[in-house]
Amino acid sequence: MVEKRQPIQIDEAINKVMQHPLSPKEESVPLLESVGRSLAVNLYATHSVPPFNRSPYDGFAIKSEDTVHASRDLPVFLKVVGEIGAGFVFNRTVRNGEAVRIMTGAKIPDGCDAVVMLEIVREHGSEQIELVRSIKANDNISFKGEDTKEGALISKAGTSIHPGIIAQLATFGYSEVPVFRKPRIGVLATGSELLDVHQKLEPGKIRNSNAYMVAAQVMRAGAVPIVYGKLPDDLEACLAMITDQMDDVDVMITTGGASVGDYDLVPEFINRLHGKTLFNKVAMRPGSVTTAANLNGKMLFGLSGNPGACYVGFELFVKPLIRKALGTEQIHHAKSKGVLGADFLKPNPFTRIIRGRLEEENGQHVLFPSGLDKSGSVISLAEAEVFIILPAGTRGFERGMEVDFLLLEDQKGSEETWKTFSKL
Ligand SMILES: Nc1nc2c(c(=O)[nH]1)N[C@H]1C(S)=C(S)[C@@H](COP(=O)(O)OP(=O)(O)OC[C@H]3O[C@@H](n4cnc5c(N)ncnc54)[C@H](O)[C@@H]3O)O[C@H]1N2
Ligand code: MOO
Ligand SMILES: [Mg+2]
């Protein structure tokens, strides 16, 4: 008689996984290698930006009081006493009646309180300029600290480093950047039907797509995949591989054999490894057979062999664990609302997670399935950019109804868990 498994709700399963977090660890990498990594420290401004008052234009630095009465009828003439480009400083205090030719980015000379653009002065040789209007104090000055003051918090630990943050890191002198270490995630596909990617098709066989799909999901989540390829449905071979490699990874993922069939070995190898099963049935479709276990303090996920179910299982249960290890609180997918672009009339006792495509129509998000909505479908994943969430219940869903969806590519994520989904 086949074992009867007790399904648990998605949020409960996530909570169980998150009770076994990986502790974030720090390392240091060269500035440009930190792109896409998770910042390990709060980034504070170690000096004001800009660090000195500077000119935002090419022009002349002046004392505004010299121009108070300047007009077309009564022009003011100033003596040009020097010239500074960006990176240079004028080495004495400017006196009344004087001006310094100044280029964008150069430090405002002491004694000056305004800049006039080249376009609005009349130059008489290189020695003298003529002004026909008055200039207000502080005109055309980029003030020290106007961008940020020394000591301000710029970016929080756990933020994914993008080009804008690279600019901050460079500004504050981080040639080496403290980042959270990427967790190492082992990926092993099981199944006697599996061929390697380079192999020719044979009767009854298919190529191993899950190992590479999951490896890519691991990378998208910010961790390092250690791909062990494939093994046949052979208990001893799988046990040997997992036992050998467990020390080398933070988390182990297997795909296939998670269900109740004759060659479904996941329950057995968890047993043999004295693992503690956290769950082996989740009230969702696809991915209902997703299994999670704790083996001697490390997590093992037995994801379904069906590619659609495998993909969903990773996103919902493994990704938050990785995100937590990368120091962020936004461990879940960003969530939004849209309307269904197609009917889903069959009611389901389990929450349905449809791999979907997002379109904009009249300013509204409209959600479409991205292909064949079956657990075993692999092609529908190509266009999947969202998960459309259809709550469990006794009714189907019609085109035009509003539902929640999750974004798969979004880097920022969300702190909200599944508890917050609307019940339709
Ligand atoms: N009697 C029952 N049968 C099944 C149940 C059930 O509750 N009772 N659950 C079904 C559900 S739901 C799913 S999902 C699948 C889960 O299957 P397994 O995790 O045991 O996976 P396999 O049986 O090994 O394979 C399923 C399917 O996926 C293909 N596959 C496997 N590995 C790969 C891979 N690396 N790349 C691409 N495709 C792969 C495999 O050939 C099978 O077609 O069980 C249902 N059955
Ligand atoms: O796990 Mo199965 O994918 O629920 O169809
Ligand atoms: Mg099976």
Short mmCIF file of C-alpha atoms and ligand atoms in Angstrom, two decimals:
data_model
loop_
_atom_site.label_atom_id
_atom_site.label_comp_id
_atom_site.label_asym_id
_atom_site.label_seq_id
_atom_site.Cartn_x
_atom_site.Cartn_y
_atom_site.Cartn_z
CA MET A 1 0.00 0.00 0.00
CA VAL A 2 1.33 3.41 -0.98
CA GLU A 3 2.05 5.80 1.93
CA LYS A 4 -0.57 8.48 2.43
CA ARG A 5 1.06 11.88 2.58
CA GLN A 6 -0.34 14.79 4.52
CA PRO A 7 -0.29 18.03 2.47
CA ILE A 8 0.68 21.25 4.24
CA GLN A 9 -0.01 24.81 3.07
CA ILE A 10 2.61 26.74 1.10
CA ASP A 11 3.27 29.35 3.82
CA GLU A 12 3.66 26.62 6.43
CA ALA A 13 6.16 24.80 4.21
CA ILE A 14 8.14 28.03 3.68
CA ASN A 15 8.19 28.62 7.44
CA LYS A 16 9.50 25.14 8.08
CA VAL A 17 12.32 25.69 5.58
CA MET A 18 13.16 29.07 7.05
CA GLN A 19 13.63 27.50 10.48
CA HIS A 20 16.86 26.06 9.05
CA PRO A 21 18.54 29.19 7.66
CA LEU A 22 22.09 29.34 6.36
CA SER A 23 24.03 31.94 8.26
CA PRO A 24 25.24 34.79 6.02
CA LYS A 25 29.04 34.89 5.69
CA GLU A 26 31.16 37.75 4.42
CA GLU A 27 33.97 37.91 1.92
CA SER A 28 35.71 40.69 0.05
CA VAL A 29 35.86 41.04 -3.74
CA PRO A 30 37.36 43.61 -6.14
CA LEU A 31 34.97 46.45 -6.98
CA LEU A 32 33.79 45.29 -10.40
CA GLU A 33 33.37 41.70 -9.29
CA SER A 34 30.81 42.90 -6.78
CA VAL A 35 28.21 43.65 -9.50
CA GLY A 36 25.17 41.47 -8.81
CA ARG A 37 26.53 40.45 -5.38
CA SER A 38 24.85 41.24 -2.07
CA LEU A 39 26.37 44.11 -0.07
CA ALA A 40 27.48 42.80 3.34
CA VAL A 41 27.66 46.11 5.22
CA ASN A 42 25.55 49.21 5.55
CA LEU A 43 27.18 51.74 3.26
CA TYR A 44 27.65 55.16 4.89
CA ALA A 45 28.98 58.33 3.26
CA THR A 46 32.53 58.64 4.63
CA HIS A 47 32.63 62.22 3.36
CA SER A 48 30.23 64.78 1.97
CA VAL A 49 29.39 64.66 -1.73
CA PRO A 50 30.48 66.80 -3.39
CA PRO A 51 33.41 67.14 -0.97
CA PHE A 52 33.85 70.87 -1.81
CA ASN A 53 31.81 73.68 -3.33
CA ARG A 54 32.26 73.39 -7.08
CA SER A 55 31.21 74.91 -10.35
CA PRO A 56 28.45 73.15 -12.30
CA TYR A 57 29.28 75.19 -15.43
CA ASP A 58 32.15 76.49 -17.50
CA GLY A 59 32.26 80.20 -16.68
CA PHE A 60 33.69 82.73 -14.27
CA ALA A 61 33.72 82.58 -10.49
CA ILE A 62 32.90 86.01 -9.08
CA LYS A 63 31.89 87.93 -5.97
CA SER A 64 28.16 88.62 -6.44
CA GLU A 65 28.38 91.93 -4.54
CA ASP A 66 30.47 93.32 -7.42
CA THR A 67 27.46 92.96 -9.74
CA VAL A 68 24.67 94.43 -7.59
CA HIS A 69 24.20 97.46 -9.86
CA ALA A 70 25.17 95.86 -13.14
CA SER A 71 22.80 96.60 -16.04
CA ARG A 72 22.88 97.12 -19.77
CA ASP A 73 23.36 100.85 -19.19
CA LEU A 74 25.88 100.37 -16.42
CA PRO A 75 27.95 97.28 -17.19
CA VAL A 76 30.39 95.95 -14.59
CA PHE A 77 33.94 95.10 -15.62
CA LEU A 78 35.91 92.46 -13.71
CA LYS A 79 39.57 91.59 -13.99
CA VAL A 80 40.27 87.92 -14.80
CA VAL A 81 43.03 86.94 -12.38
CA GLY A 82 43.39 83.24 -13.13
CA GLU A 83 42.03 80.11 -14.75
CA ILE A 84 41.21 76.72 -13.17
CA GLY A 85 40.06 73.48 -14.74
CA ALA A 86 38.54 70.57 -12.78
CA GLY A 87 41.11 69.06 -10.46
CA PHE A 88 42.94 72.34 -9.83
CA VAL A 89 42.52 74.95 -7.12
CA PHE A 90 43.00 78.71 -7.16
CA ASN A 91 45.57 79.44 -4.52
CA ARG A 92 44.56 82.79 -3.08
CA THR A 93 41.43 84.59 -1.95
CA VAL A 94 39.64 86.50 -4.72
CA ARG A 95 39.22 90.24 -4.08
CA ASN A 96 36.53 92.72 -5.17
CA GLY A 97 36.67 93.50 -8.86
CA GLU A 98 38.24 90.15 -9.72
CA ALA A 99 37.01 87.01 -11.47
CA VAL A 100 38.52 83.56 -12.03
CA ARG A 101 37.88 81.64 -15.23
CA ILE A 102 36.57 78.30 -13.97
CA MET A 103 35.58 75.02 -15.62
CA THR A 104 32.84 72.55 -14.63
CA GLY A 105 33.88 70.50 -11.61
CA ALA A 106 36.56 72.90 -10.34
CA LYS A 107 36.55 74.05 -6.70
CA ILE A 108 35.06 77.52 -6.18
CA PRO A 109 37.94 79.85 -5.22
CA ASP A 110 37.84 81.36 -1.72
CA GLY A 111 36.16 84.76 -1.80
CA CYS A 112 33.78 83.88 -4.67
CA ASP A 113 30.09 83.13 -4.11
CA ALA A 114 28.68 82.71 -7.62
CA VAL A 115 29.50 81.53 -11.12
CA VAL A 116 28.39 83.14 -14.37
CA MET A 117 28.22 80.94 -17.44
CA LEU A 118 30.57 81.67 -20.35
CA GLU A 119 27.56 82.36 -22.57
CA ILE A 120 26.38 85.41 -20.63
CA VAL A 121 29.60 87.37 -20.24
CA ARG A 122 31.30 89.48 -22.81
CA GLU A 123 35.02 88.78 -22.83
CA HIS A 124 37.56 91.51 -23.58
CA GLY A 125 40.66 89.49 -24.39
CA SER A 126 41.69 87.12 -21.63
CA GLU A 127 42.08 89.86 -19.03
CA GLN A 128 38.64 91.33 -18.57
CA ILE A 129 34.95 90.39 -18.60
CA GLU A 130 31.89 92.59 -18.85
CA LEU A 131 28.59 91.80 -17.09
CA VAL A 132 25.31 93.55 -17.91
CA ARG A 133 23.13 92.03 -15.19
CA SER A 134 23.41 91.43 -11.49
CA ILE A 135 24.20 87.95 -10.21
CA LYS A 136 22.75 86.62 -6.97
CA ALA A 137 24.90 85.11 -4.23
CA ASN A 138 25.04 81.26 -4.49
CA ASP A 139 24.06 81.29 -8.17
CA ASN A 140 25.47 78.30 -10.04
CA ILE A 141 27.28 76.67 -7.17
CA SER A 142 27.10 72.95 -6.39
CA PHE A 143 27.45 73.01 -2.64
CA LYS A 144 29.53 70.65 -0.57
CA GLY A 145 27.19 67.94 0.77
CA GLU A 146 24.24 68.80 -1.49
CA ASP A 147 24.21 65.24 -2.86
CA THR A 148 24.78 63.65 0.53
CA LYS A 149 26.14 64.66 3.91
CA GLU A 150 28.98 62.82 5.60
CA GLY A 151 27.63 60.00 7.76
CA ALA A 152 24.38 59.43 5.82
CA LEU A 153 23.23 55.85 5.17
CA ILE A 154 23.46 55.28 1.40
CA SER A 155 22.67 51.58 0.88
CA LYS A 156 21.65 48.85 3.28
CA ALA A 157 23.39 45.52 3.78
CA GLY A 158 21.63 42.87 1.71
CA THR A 159 21.13 45.16 -1.31
CA SER A 160 22.01 43.62 -4.65
CA ILE A 161 24.88 45.66 -6.09
CA HIS A 162 23.94 47.35 -9.36
CA PRO A 163 25.68 50.08 -11.37
CA GLY A 164 24.26 52.86 -9.19
CA ILE A 165 25.70 51.26 -6.05
CA ILE A 166 29.01 50.65 -7.82
CA ALA A 167 29.13 54.44 -8.29
CA GLN A 168 28.68 54.93 -4.51
CA LEU A 169 31.30 52.32 -3.69
CA ALA A 170 33.80 53.96 -6.03
CA THR A 171 32.93 57.41 -4.63
CA PHE A 172 33.73 56.26 -1.10
CA GLY A 173 36.92 54.45 -1.99
CA TYR A 174 35.90 50.79 -1.91
CA SER A 175 38.41 49.13 -4.25
CA GLU A 176 37.46 45.94 -2.37
CA VAL A 177 33.82 45.40 -1.47
CA PRO A 178 32.49 43.39 1.48
CA VAL A 179 29.79 41.07 0.08
CA PHE A 180 27.91 38.07 1.38
CA ARG A 181 29.42 34.81 0.26
CA LYS A 182 27.30 32.96 -2.30
CA PRO A 183 25.92 29.74 -0.84
CA ARG A 184 26.97 26.59 -2.71
CA ILE A 185 24.02 24.57 -3.88
CA GLY A 186 24.49 20.99 -5.09
CA VAL A 187 22.21 19.90 -7.94
CA LEU A 188 21.70 16.24 -8.81
CA ALA A 189 19.12 14.94 -11.28
CA THR A 190 17.91 11.39 -10.75
CA GLY A 191 16.18 9.23 -13.33
CA SER A 192 17.12 6.21 -15.44
CA GLU A 193 15.47 7.87 -18.43
CA LEU A 194 17.93 10.76 -18.44
CA LEU A 195 20.51 11.43 -21.14
CA ASP A 196 23.27 13.98 -20.96
CA VAL A 197 22.70 17.19 -22.90
CA HIS A 198 25.15 16.19 -25.64
CA GLN A 199 23.66 12.70 -26.14
CA LYS A 200 21.37 11.59 -29.01
CA LEU A 201 17.76 10.77 -28.18
CA GLU A 202 16.98 7.06 -27.68
CA PRO A 203 13.61 5.33 -27.29
CA GLY A 204 12.15 6.00 -23.84
CA LYS A 205 14.81 8.53 -22.90
CA ILE A 206 14.88 12.31 -22.55
CA ARG A 207 17.67 14.77 -21.94
CA ASN A 208 18.33 16.00 -18.43
CA SER A 209 16.97 19.53 -18.50
CA ASN A 210 16.21 19.88 -14.77
CA ALA A 211 19.80 19.92 -13.54
CA TYR A 212 20.64 22.85 -15.80
CA MET A 213 17.36 24.65 -15.24
CA VAL A 214 17.81 24.44 -11.48
CA ALA A 215 21.47 25.46 -11.76
CA ALA A 216 20.33 28.55 -13.67
CA GLN A 217 17.69 29.27 -11.03
CA VAL A 218 20.38 28.95 -8.36
CA MET A 219 22.47 31.50 -10.26
CA ARG A 220 19.51 33.85 -10.69
CA ALA A 221 18.88 33.63 -6.95
CA GLY A 222 22.50 34.70 -6.30
CA ALA A 223 24.13 31.40 -5.32
CA VAL A 224 26.64 29.02 -6.91
CA PRO A 225 25.38 25.76 -8.41
CA ILE A 226 27.55 22.67 -8.13
CA VAL A 227 26.08 20.44 -10.81
CA TYR A 228 26.49 16.70 -10.35
CA GLY A 229 24.69 15.87 -13.60
CA LYS A 230 22.46 12.81 -13.47
CA LEU A 231 22.27 9.39 -11.87
CA PRO A 232 19.94 6.49 -12.66
CA ASP A 233 17.22 5.52 -10.17
CA ASP A 234 19.67 3.51 -8.11
CA LEU A 235 19.51 3.97 -4.37
CA GLU A 236 23.12 3.10 -3.61
CA ALA A 237 24.51 5.29 -6.38
CA CYS A 238 22.42 8.27 -5.22
CA LEU A 239 23.32 7.69 -1.58
CA ALA A 240 27.02 7.50 -2.39
CA MET A 241 26.91 10.72 -4.38
CA ILE A 242 24.98 12.65 -1.73
CA THR A 243 27.12 11.35 1.14
CA ASP A 244 30.32 12.19 -0.73
CA GLN A 245 29.30 15.67 -1.75
CA MET A 246 27.27 16.90 1.21
CA ASP A 247 30.33 18.42 2.90
CA ASP A 248 31.07 20.47 -0.19
CA VAL A 249 27.70 22.24 -0.35
CA ASP A 250 25.42 24.29 1.88
CA VAL A 251 22.23 22.84 0.41
CA MET A 252 21.61 19.78 -1.75
CA ILE A 253 18.89 19.63 -4.38
CA THR A 254 17.78 16.47 -6.11
CA THR A 255 15.22 16.33 -8.88
CA GLY A 256 13.02 13.35 -9.71
CA GLY A 257 11.89 10.41 -7.65
CA ALA A 258 10.00 12.55 -5.16
CA SER A 259 6.64 10.88 -5.68
CA VAL A 260 5.33 7.47 -4.63
CA GLY A 261 6.33 5.29 -7.61
CA ASP A 262 8.44 2.14 -7.61
CA TYR A 263 11.59 4.04 -8.58
CA ASP A 264 10.94 7.14 -6.52
CA LEU A 265 13.86 6.98 -4.13
CA VAL A 266 13.82 10.31 -2.32
CA PRO A 267 11.91 9.06 0.77
CA GLU A 268 14.26 6.10 1.00
CA PHE A 269 17.48 8.03 0.75
CA ILE A 270 16.31 10.54 3.35
CA ASN A 271 15.63 7.54 5.60
CA ARG A 272 18.97 5.94 4.96
CA LEU A 273 20.74 9.25 5.65
CA HIS A 274 18.80 9.61 8.93
CA GLY A 275 17.28 12.84 7.69
CA LYS A 276 14.32 14.58 9.27
CA THR A 277 11.58 15.16 6.69
CA LEU A 278 10.04 18.62 7.10
CA PHE A 279 7.35 17.96 4.49
CA ASN A 280 6.79 15.75 1.48
CA LYS A 281 3.50 17.11 0.23
CA VAL A 282 2.49 20.71 -0.28
CA ALA A 283 -1.04 21.85 -1.09
CA MET A 284 -0.05 23.32 -4.43
CA ARG A 285 -0.02 22.34 -8.04
CA PRO A 286 2.42 21.84 -9.64
CA GLY A 287 5.04 20.78 -7.13
CA SER A 288 2.80 18.95 -4.68
CA VAL A 289 5.42 16.25 -4.13
CA THR A 290 8.15 18.76 -3.21
CA THR A 291 10.10 17.31 -0.30
CA ALA A 292 12.37 19.06 2.19
CA ALA A 293 14.49 17.34 4.79
CA ASN A 294 17.21 18.22 7.22
CA LEU A 295 20.26 15.99 7.02
CA ASN A 296 22.55 16.53 9.93
CA GLY A 297 21.92 20.27 9.94
CA LYS A 298 21.95 20.74 6.15
CA MET A 299 18.89 21.09 3.96
CA LEU A 300 18.09 18.64 1.20
CA PHE A 301 15.33 19.46 -1.24
CA GLY A 302 13.78 16.66 -3.25
CA LEU A 303 12.20 18.58 -6.10
CA SER A 304 9.79 16.90 -8.47
CA GLY A 305 11.09 15.41 -11.71
CA ASN A 306 8.40 17.16 -13.70
CA PRO A 307 10.12 20.32 -14.98
CA GLY A 308 7.22 22.68 -14.23
CA ALA A 309 6.87 21.33 -10.69
CA CYS A 310 10.64 21.36 -10.18
CA TYR A 311 10.86 25.00 -11.27
CA VAL A 312 8.06 26.10 -8.94
CA GLY A 313 9.45 24.07 -6.02
CA PHE A 314 12.81 25.81 -6.33
CA GLU A 315 11.35 29.32 -6.58
CA LEU A 316 9.03 28.93 -3.60
CA PHE A 317 11.19 26.99 -1.14
CA VAL A 318 14.88 27.15 -2.06
CA LYS A 319 15.12 30.74 -3.25
CA PRO A 320 14.05 32.30 0.10
CA LEU A 321 16.72 30.27 1.88
CA ILE A 322 19.37 31.56 -0.54
CA ARG A 323 18.10 35.14 -0.29
CA LYS A 324 18.26 34.98 3.51
CA ALA A 325 21.87 33.79 3.33
CA LEU A 326 22.55 36.84 1.15
CA GLY A 327 21.50 39.08 4.01
CA THR A 328 18.21 40.43 2.69
CA GLU A 329 14.83 40.56 4.41
CA GLN A 330 13.08 40.65 1.02
CA ILE A 331 13.40 36.91 0.59
CA HIS A 332 10.19 36.35 -1.35
CA HIS A 333 9.17 37.26 -4.87
CA ALA A 334 7.75 40.71 -5.46
CA LYS A 335 3.99 40.51 -5.74
CA SER A 336 1.45 42.45 -7.75
CA LYS A 337 -2.12 42.22 -9.01
CA GLY A 338 -3.47 41.74 -12.51
CA VAL A 339 -6.45 40.38 -14.37
CA LEU A 340 -6.64 36.99 -16.01
CA GLY A 341 -6.36 37.02 -19.80
CA ALA A 342 -7.71 33.47 -20.02
CA ASP A 343 -10.23 31.21 -18.27
CA PHE A 344 -9.11 28.63 -15.70
CA LEU A 345 -12.45 27.01 -15.11
CA LYS A 346 -11.39 23.83 -13.32
CA PRO A 347 -11.54 24.25 -9.54
CA ASN A 348 -8.60 22.87 -7.59
CA PRO A 349 -8.39 21.79 -3.96
CA PHE A 350 -4.74 22.94 -4.02
CA THR A 351 -3.40 26.43 -4.81
CA ARG A 352 -2.52 26.58 -8.50
CA ILE A 353 0.62 28.30 -9.66
CA ILE A 354 0.42 29.05 -13.35
CA ARG A 355 3.61 29.88 -15.19
CA GLY A 356 2.58 33.05 -16.93
CA ARG A 357 3.29 35.90 -19.25
CA LEU A 358 2.55 39.52 -18.42
CA GLU A 359 1.07 42.03 -20.84
CA GLU A 360 -0.10 45.60 -20.44
CA GLU A 361 -3.55 46.47 -21.77
CA ASN A 362 -5.07 49.90 -21.07
CA GLY A 363 -2.72 50.43 -18.16
CA GLN A 364 -3.62 47.10 -16.58
CA HIS A 365 -1.53 43.97 -16.04
CA VAL A 366 -3.08 41.12 -17.99
CA LEU A 367 -1.92 37.60 -17.25
CA PHE A 368 -1.72 34.72 -19.72
CA PRO A 369 -0.44 31.19 -19.29
CA SER A 370 2.96 30.96 -20.96
CA GLY A 371 2.22 27.59 -22.59
CA LEU A 372 0.86 24.18 -21.75
CA ASP A 373 -0.15 24.37 -18.11
CA LYS A 374 0.94 20.89 -17.07
CA SER A 375 3.45 19.93 -14.44
CA GLY A 376 5.45 17.98 -17.02
CA SER A 377 5.67 20.85 -19.50
CA VAL A 378 9.16 22.23 -20.03
CA ILE A 379 8.48 24.53 -22.99
CA SER A 380 6.03 26.76 -21.08
CA LEU A 381 8.98 27.82 -18.88
CA ALA A 382 10.68 29.62 -21.74
CA GLU A 383 8.25 32.53 -21.67
CA ALA A 384 7.40 32.38 -17.98
CA GLU A 385 8.02 35.72 -16.32
CA VAL A 386 5.43 35.48 -13.54
CA PHE A 387 3.61 32.95 -11.40
CA ILE A 388 -0.14 33.52 -11.55
CA ILE A 389 -1.66 32.48 -8.22
CA LEU A 390 -5.07 30.82 -8.25
CA PRO A 391 -6.20 30.14 -4.68
CA ALA A 392 -7.52 26.70 -3.79
CA GLY A 393 -11.26 26.28 -3.63
CA THR A 394 -14.38 24.94 -5.19
CA ARG A 395 -14.67 27.42 -8.04
CA GLY A 396 -12.85 28.11 -11.26
CA PHE A 397 -11.53 31.45 -12.49
CA GLU A 398 -12.70 33.45 -15.47
CA ARG A 399 -11.00 35.85 -17.78
CA GLY A 400 -11.09 39.37 -16.36
CA MET A 401 -10.94 38.30 -12.68
CA GLU A 402 -8.31 39.98 -10.54
CA VAL A 403 -5.59 37.73 -9.10
CA ASP A 404 -2.17 38.00 -7.48
CA PHE A 405 1.00 37.25 -9.37
CA LEU A 406 4.68 36.94 -8.49
CA LEU A 407 7.53 38.38 -10.53
CA LEU A 408 10.29 35.92 -11.35
CA GLU A 409 13.05 38.23 -12.60
CA ASP A 410 12.68 41.03 -10.08
CA GLN A 411 15.86 41.52 -8.02
CA LYS A 412 14.37 43.46 -5.14
CA GLY A 413 11.92 40.89 -3.82
CA SER A 414 9.43 41.29 -1.00
CA GLU A 415 9.24 40.64 2.73
CA GLU A 416 5.65 39.47 2.43
CA THR A 417 4.90 35.81 2.71
CA TRP A 418 2.17 33.73 1.22
CA LYS A 419 -0.15 34.48 4.13
CA THR A 420 -0.79 37.87 2.58
CA PHE A 421 -2.35 36.62 -0.65
CA SER A 422 -5.94 37.61 -1.15
CA LYS A 423 -8.49 34.86 -0.88
CA LEU A 424 -10.78 35.18 -3.86
N1 LIG B 1 0.35 7.55 -8.08
C1 LIG B 1 0.84 8.79 -8.08
N2 LIG B 1 1.60 9.17 -9.11
C2 LIG B 1 2.11 10.40 -9.14
C3 LIG B 1 1.79 11.30 -8.11
C4 LIG B 1 1.00 10.90 -7.03
O1 LIG B 1 0.71 11.64 -6.07
N3 LIG B 1 0.56 9.61 -7.06
N4 LIG B 1 2.26 12.59 -8.18
C5 LIG B 1 2.44 13.07 -9.52
C6 LIG B 1 3.01 14.36 -9.46
S1 LIG B 1 1.98 15.55 -8.87
C7 LIG B 1 4.27 14.61 -9.90
S2 LIG B 1 4.83 16.23 -9.95
C8 LIG B 1 5.18 13.57 -10.32
C9 LIG B 1 6.47 13.69 -9.53
O2 LIG B 1 7.35 12.83 -10.02
P1 LIG B 1 8.75 12.48 -9.37
O3 LIG B 1 9.25 13.62 -8.56
O4 LIG B 1 8.67 11.17 -8.73
O5 LIG B 1 9.66 12.47 -10.65
P2 LIG B 1 9.91 11.30 -11.68
O6 LIG B 1 8.85 10.27 -11.52
O7 LIG B 1 11.29 10.88 -11.53
O8 LIG B 1 9.72 12.08 -13.02
C10 LIG B 1 8.54 12.74 -13.36
C11 LIG B 1 8.60 13.21 -14.81
O9 LIG B 1 9.63 14.16 -14.97
C12 LIG B 1 10.60 13.74 -15.96
N5 LIG B 1 11.94 14.13 -15.49
C13 LIG B 1 12.55 13.62 -14.41
N6 LIG B 1 13.77 14.14 -14.28
C14 LIG B 1 13.95 14.98 -15.31
C15 LIG B 1 15.02 15.83 -15.68
N7 LIG B 1 16.18 15.88 -15.01
N8 LIG B 1 14.89 16.60 -16.80
C16 LIG B 1 13.71 16.55 -17.50
N9 LIG B 1 12.65 15.79 -17.16
C17 LIG B 1 12.77 14.99 -16.08
C18 LIG B 1 10.43 12.25 -15.97
O10 LIG B 1 10.91 11.68 -17.14
C19 LIG B 1 8.93 12.09 -15.78
O11 LIG B 1 8.25 12.30 -16.99
O12 LIG B 1 4.68 12.30 -10.05
C20 LIG B 1 3.29 12.15 -10.40
N10 LIG B 1 2.91 10.81 -10.19
O1 MOO B 2 3.80 17.93 -8.08
MO1 MOO B 2 2.77 17.63 -9.28
O2 MOO B 2 3.50 18.85 -10.20
O3 MOO B 2 1.69 18.69 -8.26
O4 MOO B 2 1.80 17.94 -10.69
MG MG B 3 8.08 9.38 -10.05
#
